[in-house]
Coordinates of C-alpha atoms and ligand atoms in Angstrom, one line a residue:
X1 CA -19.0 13.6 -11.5
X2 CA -22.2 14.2 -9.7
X3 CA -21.0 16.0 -6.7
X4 CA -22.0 19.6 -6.0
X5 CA -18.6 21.7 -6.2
X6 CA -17.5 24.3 -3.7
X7 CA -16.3 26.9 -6.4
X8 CA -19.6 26.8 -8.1
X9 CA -21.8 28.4 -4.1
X10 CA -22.1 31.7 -3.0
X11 CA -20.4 31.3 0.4
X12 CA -20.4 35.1 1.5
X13 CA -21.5 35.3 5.0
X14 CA -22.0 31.8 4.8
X15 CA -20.2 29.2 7.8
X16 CA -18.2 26.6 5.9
X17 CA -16.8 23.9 7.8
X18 CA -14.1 21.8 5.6
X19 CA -13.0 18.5 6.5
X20 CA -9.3 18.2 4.9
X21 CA -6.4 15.6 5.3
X22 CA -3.8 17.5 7.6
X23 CA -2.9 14.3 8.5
X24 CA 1.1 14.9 8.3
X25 CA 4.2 13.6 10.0
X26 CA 5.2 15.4 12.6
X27 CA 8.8 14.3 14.8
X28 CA 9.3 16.2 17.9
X29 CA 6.7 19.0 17.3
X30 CA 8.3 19.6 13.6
X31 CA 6.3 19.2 10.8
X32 CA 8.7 17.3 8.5
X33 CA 6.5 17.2 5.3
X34 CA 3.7 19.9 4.9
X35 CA 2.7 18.5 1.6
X36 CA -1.0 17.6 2.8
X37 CA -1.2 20.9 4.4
X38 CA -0.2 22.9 1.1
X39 CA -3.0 20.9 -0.8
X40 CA -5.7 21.7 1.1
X41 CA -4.7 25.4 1.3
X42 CA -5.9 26.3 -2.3
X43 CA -9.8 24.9 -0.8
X44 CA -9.4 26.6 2.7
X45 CA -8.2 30.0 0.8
X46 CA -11.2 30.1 -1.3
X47 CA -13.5 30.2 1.3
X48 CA -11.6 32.9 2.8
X49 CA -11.2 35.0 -0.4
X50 CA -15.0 34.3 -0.8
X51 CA -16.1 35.8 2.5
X52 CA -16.9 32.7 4.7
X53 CA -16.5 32.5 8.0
X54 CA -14.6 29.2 7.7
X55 CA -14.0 26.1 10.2
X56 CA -11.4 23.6 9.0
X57 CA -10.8 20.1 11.2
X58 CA -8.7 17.1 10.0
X59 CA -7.6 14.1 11.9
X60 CA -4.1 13.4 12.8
X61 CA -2.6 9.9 13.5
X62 CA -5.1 7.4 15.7
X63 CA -5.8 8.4 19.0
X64 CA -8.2 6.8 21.3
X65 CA -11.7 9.2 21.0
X66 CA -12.2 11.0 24.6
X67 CA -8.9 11.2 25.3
X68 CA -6.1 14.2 24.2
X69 CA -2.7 13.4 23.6
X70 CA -0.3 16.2 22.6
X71 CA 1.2 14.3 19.7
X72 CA -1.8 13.8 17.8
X73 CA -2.8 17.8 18.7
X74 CA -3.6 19.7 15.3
X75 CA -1.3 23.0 16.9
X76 CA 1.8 22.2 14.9
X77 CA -0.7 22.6 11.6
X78 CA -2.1 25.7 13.2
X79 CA 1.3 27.1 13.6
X80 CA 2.0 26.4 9.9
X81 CA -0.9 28.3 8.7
X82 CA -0.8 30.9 10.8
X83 CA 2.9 31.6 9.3
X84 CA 1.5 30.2 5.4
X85 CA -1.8 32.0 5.6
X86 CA -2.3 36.2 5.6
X87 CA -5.8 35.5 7.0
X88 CA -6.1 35.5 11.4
X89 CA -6.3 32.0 12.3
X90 CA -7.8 30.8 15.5
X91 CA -7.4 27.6 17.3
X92 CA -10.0 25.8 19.5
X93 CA -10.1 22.5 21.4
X94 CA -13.2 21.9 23.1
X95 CA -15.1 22.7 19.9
X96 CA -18.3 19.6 20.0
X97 CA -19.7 20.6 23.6
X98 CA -18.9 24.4 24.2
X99 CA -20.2 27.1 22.2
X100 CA -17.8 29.2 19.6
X101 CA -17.9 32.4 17.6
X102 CA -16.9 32.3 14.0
X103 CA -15.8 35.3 11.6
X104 CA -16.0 36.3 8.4
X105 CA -12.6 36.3 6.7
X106 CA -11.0 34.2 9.5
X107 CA -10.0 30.7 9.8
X108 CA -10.9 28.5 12.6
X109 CA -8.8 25.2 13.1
X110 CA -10.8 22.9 15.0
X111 CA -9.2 20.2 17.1
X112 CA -8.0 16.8 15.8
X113 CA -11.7 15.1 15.1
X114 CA -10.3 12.2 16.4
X115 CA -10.4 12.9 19.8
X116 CA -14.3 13.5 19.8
X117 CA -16.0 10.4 21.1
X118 CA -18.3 8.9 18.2
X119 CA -16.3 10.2 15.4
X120 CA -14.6 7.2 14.3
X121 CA -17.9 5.2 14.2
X122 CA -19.6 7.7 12.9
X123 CA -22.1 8.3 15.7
X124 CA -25.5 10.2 14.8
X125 CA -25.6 12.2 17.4
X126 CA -21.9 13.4 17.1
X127 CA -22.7 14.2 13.2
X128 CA -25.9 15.9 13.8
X129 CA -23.8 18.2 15.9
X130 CA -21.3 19.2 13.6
X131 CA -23.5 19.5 11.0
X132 CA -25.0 21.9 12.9
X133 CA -22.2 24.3 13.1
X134 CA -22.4 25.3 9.2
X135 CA -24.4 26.2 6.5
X136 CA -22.1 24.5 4.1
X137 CA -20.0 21.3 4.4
X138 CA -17.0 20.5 2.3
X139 CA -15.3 17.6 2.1
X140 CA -11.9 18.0 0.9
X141 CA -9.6 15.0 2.7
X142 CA -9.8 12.4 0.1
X143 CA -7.0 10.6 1.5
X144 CA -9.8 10.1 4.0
X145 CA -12.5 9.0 1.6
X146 CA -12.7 5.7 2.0
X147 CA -13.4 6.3 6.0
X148 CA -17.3 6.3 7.1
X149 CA -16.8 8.5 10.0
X150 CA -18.4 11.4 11.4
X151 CA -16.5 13.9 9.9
X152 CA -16.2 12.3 6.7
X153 CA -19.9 10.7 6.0
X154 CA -22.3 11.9 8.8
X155 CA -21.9 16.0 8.2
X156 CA -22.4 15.3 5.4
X157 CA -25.7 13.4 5.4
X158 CA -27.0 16.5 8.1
X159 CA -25.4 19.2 7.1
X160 CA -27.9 21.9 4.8
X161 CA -26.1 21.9 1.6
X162 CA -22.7 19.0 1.2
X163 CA -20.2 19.4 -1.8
X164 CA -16.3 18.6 -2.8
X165 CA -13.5 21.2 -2.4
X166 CA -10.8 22.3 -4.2
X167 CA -8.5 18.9 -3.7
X168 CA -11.0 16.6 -3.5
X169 CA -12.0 17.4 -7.1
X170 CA -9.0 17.9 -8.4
X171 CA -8.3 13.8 -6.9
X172 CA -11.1 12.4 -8.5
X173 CA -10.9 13.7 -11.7
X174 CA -7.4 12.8 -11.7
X175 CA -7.7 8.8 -10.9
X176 CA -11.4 9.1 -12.8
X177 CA -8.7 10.0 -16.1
X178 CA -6.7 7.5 -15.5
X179 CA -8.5 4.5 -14.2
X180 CA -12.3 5.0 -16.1
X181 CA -11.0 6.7 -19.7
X182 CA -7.4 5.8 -19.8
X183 CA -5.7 6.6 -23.4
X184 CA -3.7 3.5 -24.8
X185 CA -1.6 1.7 -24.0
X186 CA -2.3 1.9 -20.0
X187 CA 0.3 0.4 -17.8
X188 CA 0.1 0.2 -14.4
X189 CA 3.5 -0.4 -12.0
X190 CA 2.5 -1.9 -8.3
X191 CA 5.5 -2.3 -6.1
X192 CA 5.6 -3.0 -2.6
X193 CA 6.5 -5.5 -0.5
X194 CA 3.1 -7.7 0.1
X195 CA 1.2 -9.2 -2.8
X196 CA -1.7 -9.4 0.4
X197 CA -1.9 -6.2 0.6
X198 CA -2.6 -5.3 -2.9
X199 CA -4.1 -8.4 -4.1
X200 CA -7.2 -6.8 -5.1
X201 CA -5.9 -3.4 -7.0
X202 CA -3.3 -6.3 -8.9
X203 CA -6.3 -8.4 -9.8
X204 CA -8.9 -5.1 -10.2
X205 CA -5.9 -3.8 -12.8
X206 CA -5.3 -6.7 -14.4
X207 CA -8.7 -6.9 -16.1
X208 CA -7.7 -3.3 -17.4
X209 CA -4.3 -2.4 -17.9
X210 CA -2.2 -3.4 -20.9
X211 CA 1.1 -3.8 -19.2
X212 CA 1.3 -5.0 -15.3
X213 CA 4.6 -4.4 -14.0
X214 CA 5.3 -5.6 -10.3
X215 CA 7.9 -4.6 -8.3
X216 CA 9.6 -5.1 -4.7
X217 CA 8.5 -8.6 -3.2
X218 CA 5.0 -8.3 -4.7
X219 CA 7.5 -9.2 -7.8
X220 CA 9.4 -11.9 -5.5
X221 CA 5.7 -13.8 -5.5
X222 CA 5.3 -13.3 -9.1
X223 CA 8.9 -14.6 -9.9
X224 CA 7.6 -17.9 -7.8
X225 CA 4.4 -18.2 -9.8
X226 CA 6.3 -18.0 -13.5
X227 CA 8.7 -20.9 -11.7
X228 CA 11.9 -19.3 -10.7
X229 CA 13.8 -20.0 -7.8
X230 CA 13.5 -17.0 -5.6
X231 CA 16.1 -18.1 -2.7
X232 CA 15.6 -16.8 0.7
X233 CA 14.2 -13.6 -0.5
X234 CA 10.9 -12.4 0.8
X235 CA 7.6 -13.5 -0.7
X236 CA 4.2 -14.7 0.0
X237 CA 3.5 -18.7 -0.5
X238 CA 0.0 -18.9 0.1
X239 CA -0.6 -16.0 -2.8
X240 CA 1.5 -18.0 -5.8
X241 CA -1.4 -19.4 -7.1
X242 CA -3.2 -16.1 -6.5
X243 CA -0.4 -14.3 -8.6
X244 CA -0.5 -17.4 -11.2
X245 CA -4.5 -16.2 -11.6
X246 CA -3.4 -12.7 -12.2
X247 CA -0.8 -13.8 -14.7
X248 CA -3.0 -16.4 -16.8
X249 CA -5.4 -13.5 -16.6
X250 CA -3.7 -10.9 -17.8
X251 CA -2.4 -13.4 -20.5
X252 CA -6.5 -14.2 -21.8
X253 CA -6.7 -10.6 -22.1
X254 CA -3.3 -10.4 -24.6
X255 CA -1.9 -7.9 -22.1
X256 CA 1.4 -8.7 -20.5
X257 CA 3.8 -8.7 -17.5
X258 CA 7.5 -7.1 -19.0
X259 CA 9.6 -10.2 -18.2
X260 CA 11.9 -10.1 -15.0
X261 CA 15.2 -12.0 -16.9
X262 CA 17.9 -10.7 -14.4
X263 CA 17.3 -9.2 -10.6
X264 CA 19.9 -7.6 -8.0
X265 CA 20.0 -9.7 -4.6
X266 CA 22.1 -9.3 -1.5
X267 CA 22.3 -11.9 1.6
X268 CA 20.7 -9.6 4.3
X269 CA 19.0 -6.3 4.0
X270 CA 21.1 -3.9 5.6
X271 CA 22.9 -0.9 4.1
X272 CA 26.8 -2.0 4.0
X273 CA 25.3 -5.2 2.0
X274 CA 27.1 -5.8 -1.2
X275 CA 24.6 -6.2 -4.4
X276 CA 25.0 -8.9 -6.5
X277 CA 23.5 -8.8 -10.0
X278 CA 22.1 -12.3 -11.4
X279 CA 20.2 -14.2 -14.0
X280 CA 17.1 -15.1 -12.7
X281 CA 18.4 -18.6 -13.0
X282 CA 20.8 -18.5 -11.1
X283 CA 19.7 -17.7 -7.9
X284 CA 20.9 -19.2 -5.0
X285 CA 19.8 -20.9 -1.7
X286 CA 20.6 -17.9 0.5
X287 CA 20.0 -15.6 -2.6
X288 CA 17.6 -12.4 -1.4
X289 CA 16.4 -10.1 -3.9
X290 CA 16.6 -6.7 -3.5
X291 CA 16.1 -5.1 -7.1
X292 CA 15.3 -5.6 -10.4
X293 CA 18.5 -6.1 -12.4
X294 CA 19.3 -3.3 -16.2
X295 CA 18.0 -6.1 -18.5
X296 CA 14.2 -6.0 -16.4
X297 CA 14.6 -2.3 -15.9
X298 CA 15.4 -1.7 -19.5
X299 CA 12.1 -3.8 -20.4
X300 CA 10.3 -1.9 -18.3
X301 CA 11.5 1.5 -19.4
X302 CA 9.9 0.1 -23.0
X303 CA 7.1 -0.1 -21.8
X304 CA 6.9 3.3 -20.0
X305 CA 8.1 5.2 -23.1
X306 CA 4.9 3.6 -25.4
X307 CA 2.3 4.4 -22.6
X308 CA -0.1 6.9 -22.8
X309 CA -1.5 6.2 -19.1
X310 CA 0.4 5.4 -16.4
X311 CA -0.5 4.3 -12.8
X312 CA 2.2 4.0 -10.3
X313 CA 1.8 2.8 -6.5
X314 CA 5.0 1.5 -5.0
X315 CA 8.8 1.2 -5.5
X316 CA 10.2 -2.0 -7.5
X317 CA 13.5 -2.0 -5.1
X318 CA 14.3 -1.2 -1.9
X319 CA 15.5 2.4 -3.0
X320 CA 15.8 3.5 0.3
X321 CA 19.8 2.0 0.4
X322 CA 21.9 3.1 -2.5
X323 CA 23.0 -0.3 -3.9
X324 CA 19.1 -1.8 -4.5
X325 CA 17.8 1.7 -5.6
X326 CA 18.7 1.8 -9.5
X327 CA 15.7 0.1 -10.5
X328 CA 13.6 2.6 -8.7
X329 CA 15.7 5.4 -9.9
X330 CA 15.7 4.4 -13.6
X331 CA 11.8 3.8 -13.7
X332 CA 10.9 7.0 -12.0
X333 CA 12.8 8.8 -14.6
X334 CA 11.4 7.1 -17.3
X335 CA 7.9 7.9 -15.9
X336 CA 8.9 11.4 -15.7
X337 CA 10.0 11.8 -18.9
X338 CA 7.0 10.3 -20.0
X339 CA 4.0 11.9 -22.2
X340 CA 1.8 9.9 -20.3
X341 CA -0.9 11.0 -18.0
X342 CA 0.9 9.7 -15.3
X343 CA -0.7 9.2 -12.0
X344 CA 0.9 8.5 -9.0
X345 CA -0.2 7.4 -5.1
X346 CA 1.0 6.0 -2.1
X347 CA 3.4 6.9 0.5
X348 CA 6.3 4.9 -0.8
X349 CA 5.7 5.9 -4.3
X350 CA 6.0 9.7 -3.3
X351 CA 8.9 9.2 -1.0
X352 CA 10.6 8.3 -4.8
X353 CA 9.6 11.1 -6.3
X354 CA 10.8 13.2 -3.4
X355 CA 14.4 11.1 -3.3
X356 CA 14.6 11.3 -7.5
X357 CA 13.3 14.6 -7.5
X358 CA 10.8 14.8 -10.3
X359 CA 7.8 15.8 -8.5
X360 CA 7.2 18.7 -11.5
X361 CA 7.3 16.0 -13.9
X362 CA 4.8 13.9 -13.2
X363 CA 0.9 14.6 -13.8
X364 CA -0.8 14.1 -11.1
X365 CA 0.7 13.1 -7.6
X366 CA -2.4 12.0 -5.0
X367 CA -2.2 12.6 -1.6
X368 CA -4.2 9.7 -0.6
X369 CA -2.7 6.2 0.4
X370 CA -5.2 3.6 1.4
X371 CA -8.0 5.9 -0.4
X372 CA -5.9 5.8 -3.8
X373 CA -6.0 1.9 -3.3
X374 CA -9.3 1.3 -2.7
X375 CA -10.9 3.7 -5.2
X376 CA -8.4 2.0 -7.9
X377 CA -9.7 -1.6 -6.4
X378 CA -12.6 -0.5 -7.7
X379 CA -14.3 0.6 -4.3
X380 CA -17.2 3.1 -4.1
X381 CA -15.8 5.4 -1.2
X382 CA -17.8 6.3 1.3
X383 CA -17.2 10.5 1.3
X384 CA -18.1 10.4 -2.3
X385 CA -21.0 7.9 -2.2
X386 CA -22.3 10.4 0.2
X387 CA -21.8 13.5 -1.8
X388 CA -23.7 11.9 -4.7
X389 CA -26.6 11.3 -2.7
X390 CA -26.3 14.7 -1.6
X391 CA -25.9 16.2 -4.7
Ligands
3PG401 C1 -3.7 8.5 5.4 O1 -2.7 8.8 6.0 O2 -3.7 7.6 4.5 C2 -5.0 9.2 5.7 O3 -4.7 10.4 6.4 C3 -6.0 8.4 6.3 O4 -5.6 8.0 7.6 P1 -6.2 6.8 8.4 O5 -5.7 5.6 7.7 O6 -5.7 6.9 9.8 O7 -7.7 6.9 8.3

């Protein structure tokens, strides 16, 4: 990794601005996961313990630049460190056109980025300014990697001296592992419920992985493709010969897609529906599918135990309601009983963990969504194209 790495400067004295992902969900001023927060900590600390007088900003949702709204407002983050962090933590607003002091040994939370006009587009101007509030620039929101913005590219171009913190690292070397030196056998479990939406990781995988296994209607589309009857359940039409390419591929390469023999369908997705296991034969007209059925799942479990690398983005059911979430359930314990270096992304995907509770048990879980999909596309993201040029 050619990236210059904040643990490696000498950042007493020194103004460190960090750009993390704080992006978290927040319902009615509550924080309801601080997971992004927590990761970023371990980078923001450093500085801190090092002596830095140290800036952090983040965005937070997708508001429209040059205009505040409360619910996008950074202060429910601020709060959280303030009570997480024994450091004095300081909040400003107006932080691109009006002068500030910054401290040694204190953290200053700098307003949703968002909401500065020429961030998302990455204005020069806007850049040139923040770069010129630090000596040193980190870049630690990899879930915002893949966006060239101001606070994510530009700083970084300006600023004196650009490098990776403590998470970002820690991100890349994790999907670097799995995706550029995997151990064998590598499998690689994409779930979801759009084959559009991850057509290109499914294709970008299929040239590497020696198992694919699709879940959730991305697998309705496949089902299609092999020449099942699929009933009314969801799936894409215009992709089956897309997903048919990805199959004869994957075939070529003597890798394989774990056959889907039985699946477990309702008539509506709603919670009170009834779930009805079939053959894959047998499904009817007004047949949806909601899950995989024990015979898939057991195939698939197989395949989990012989891996040495696995690569998990999206659930294979709709485990969200009880009587379509054994499919999840069972693979998400078999990946977390695993050996494997098991590597996990995607909103959905953690939502699992969280609901199965075996976040200890797997290796690495990424914080990134659309990031962790483009940089396992096979993407060169922006924040770290930038830092290589800078390093
Ligand atoms: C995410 O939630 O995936 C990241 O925080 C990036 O957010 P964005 O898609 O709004 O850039």
């Amino acid at each position: 990794m050619n990236i210059k790495r904040l643990v490696d400067l000498n950042l007493k004295d020194r103004r460190v601005f960090i750009r993390s992902d704080l992006n978290v969900p927040i319902q009615d001023g509550k924080i309801t996961s601080p997971k992004r927060i927590l990761a970023s900590i371990p980078t923001i600390k450093f500085a801190l313990q090092q002596g830095a007088s140290v800036m952090v900003t983040s965005h937070l949702g997708r508001p429209e630049e040059g205009k505040f709204s409360s619910e996008d407002s950074l202060k429910p983050v601020v709060e959280f460190l303030k009570n997480y962090l024994d450091y004095p933590v300081k909040f400003i607003s107006n932080w691109v056109n009006k002068p500030f002091n910054v401290t040694p040994g204190q953290l200053t939370v700098l307003e949703n980025c968002r909401f500065n006009i020429g961030e998302k587009h990455n204005d020069e101007v806007l850049a040139k300014k923040y770069a010129s509030l630090t000596d040193i620039f980190v870049m630690d929101a990899f879930g915002t990697a893949h966006r060239k913005e101001a606070s994510t590219y530009g700083i970084a171009q300006y600023a004196d001296i650009a490098c990776a913190g403590i998470l970002f690292v820690a991100e890349l070397e994790a999907l670097e592992k799995a995706l550029f030196e995997p151990s064998r056998p590598m499998i690689a479990i994409v779930g979801g419920s759009k084959v559009s939406s991850k057509l290109i990781i499914l294709d970008t995988l299929s040239e590497k992985v020696d198992q694919l296994i699709v879940g959730g209607g991305i697998a309705n589309t496949f089902i299609k493709a092999m020449g099942f009857d699929i009933g009314s359940s969801m799936y894409e039409e215009d992709l089956v010969p897309a997903a048919k390419k990805i199959i004869d591929k994957l075939v070529k390469r003597s890798a394989s897609l774990p056959v889907i023999s039985d699946v477990v369908c309702g008539k509506k997705l709603d919670a009170n529906e009834s779930a009805i296991k079939k053959n894959i034969k047998d499904i009817n007209k007004d047949d949806m599918i909601f899950d995989l059925g024990e015979d898939s799942v057991n195939e698939i479990v197989k395949c989990i135990q012989k891996a040495k690398t696995i690569i998990w983005n999206g659930p294979i059911g709709v485990f969200e309601f009880a009587q379509f979430s054994k499919g999840t359930e069972t693979m998400t314990h078999a990946i977390a009983s695993s050996d494997a270096f098991s590597l996990a992304g995607g909103g959905d995907t953690v939502a699992a963990i969280e609901k199965f509770n075996v976040a200890n048990d797997i290796s690495y879980i990424s914080t990134a969504g659309g990031a962790f999909l483009e940089f396992a596309e096979g993407k060169k993201l922006p924040a770290i194209e930038i830092l290589e040029k800078r390093f």
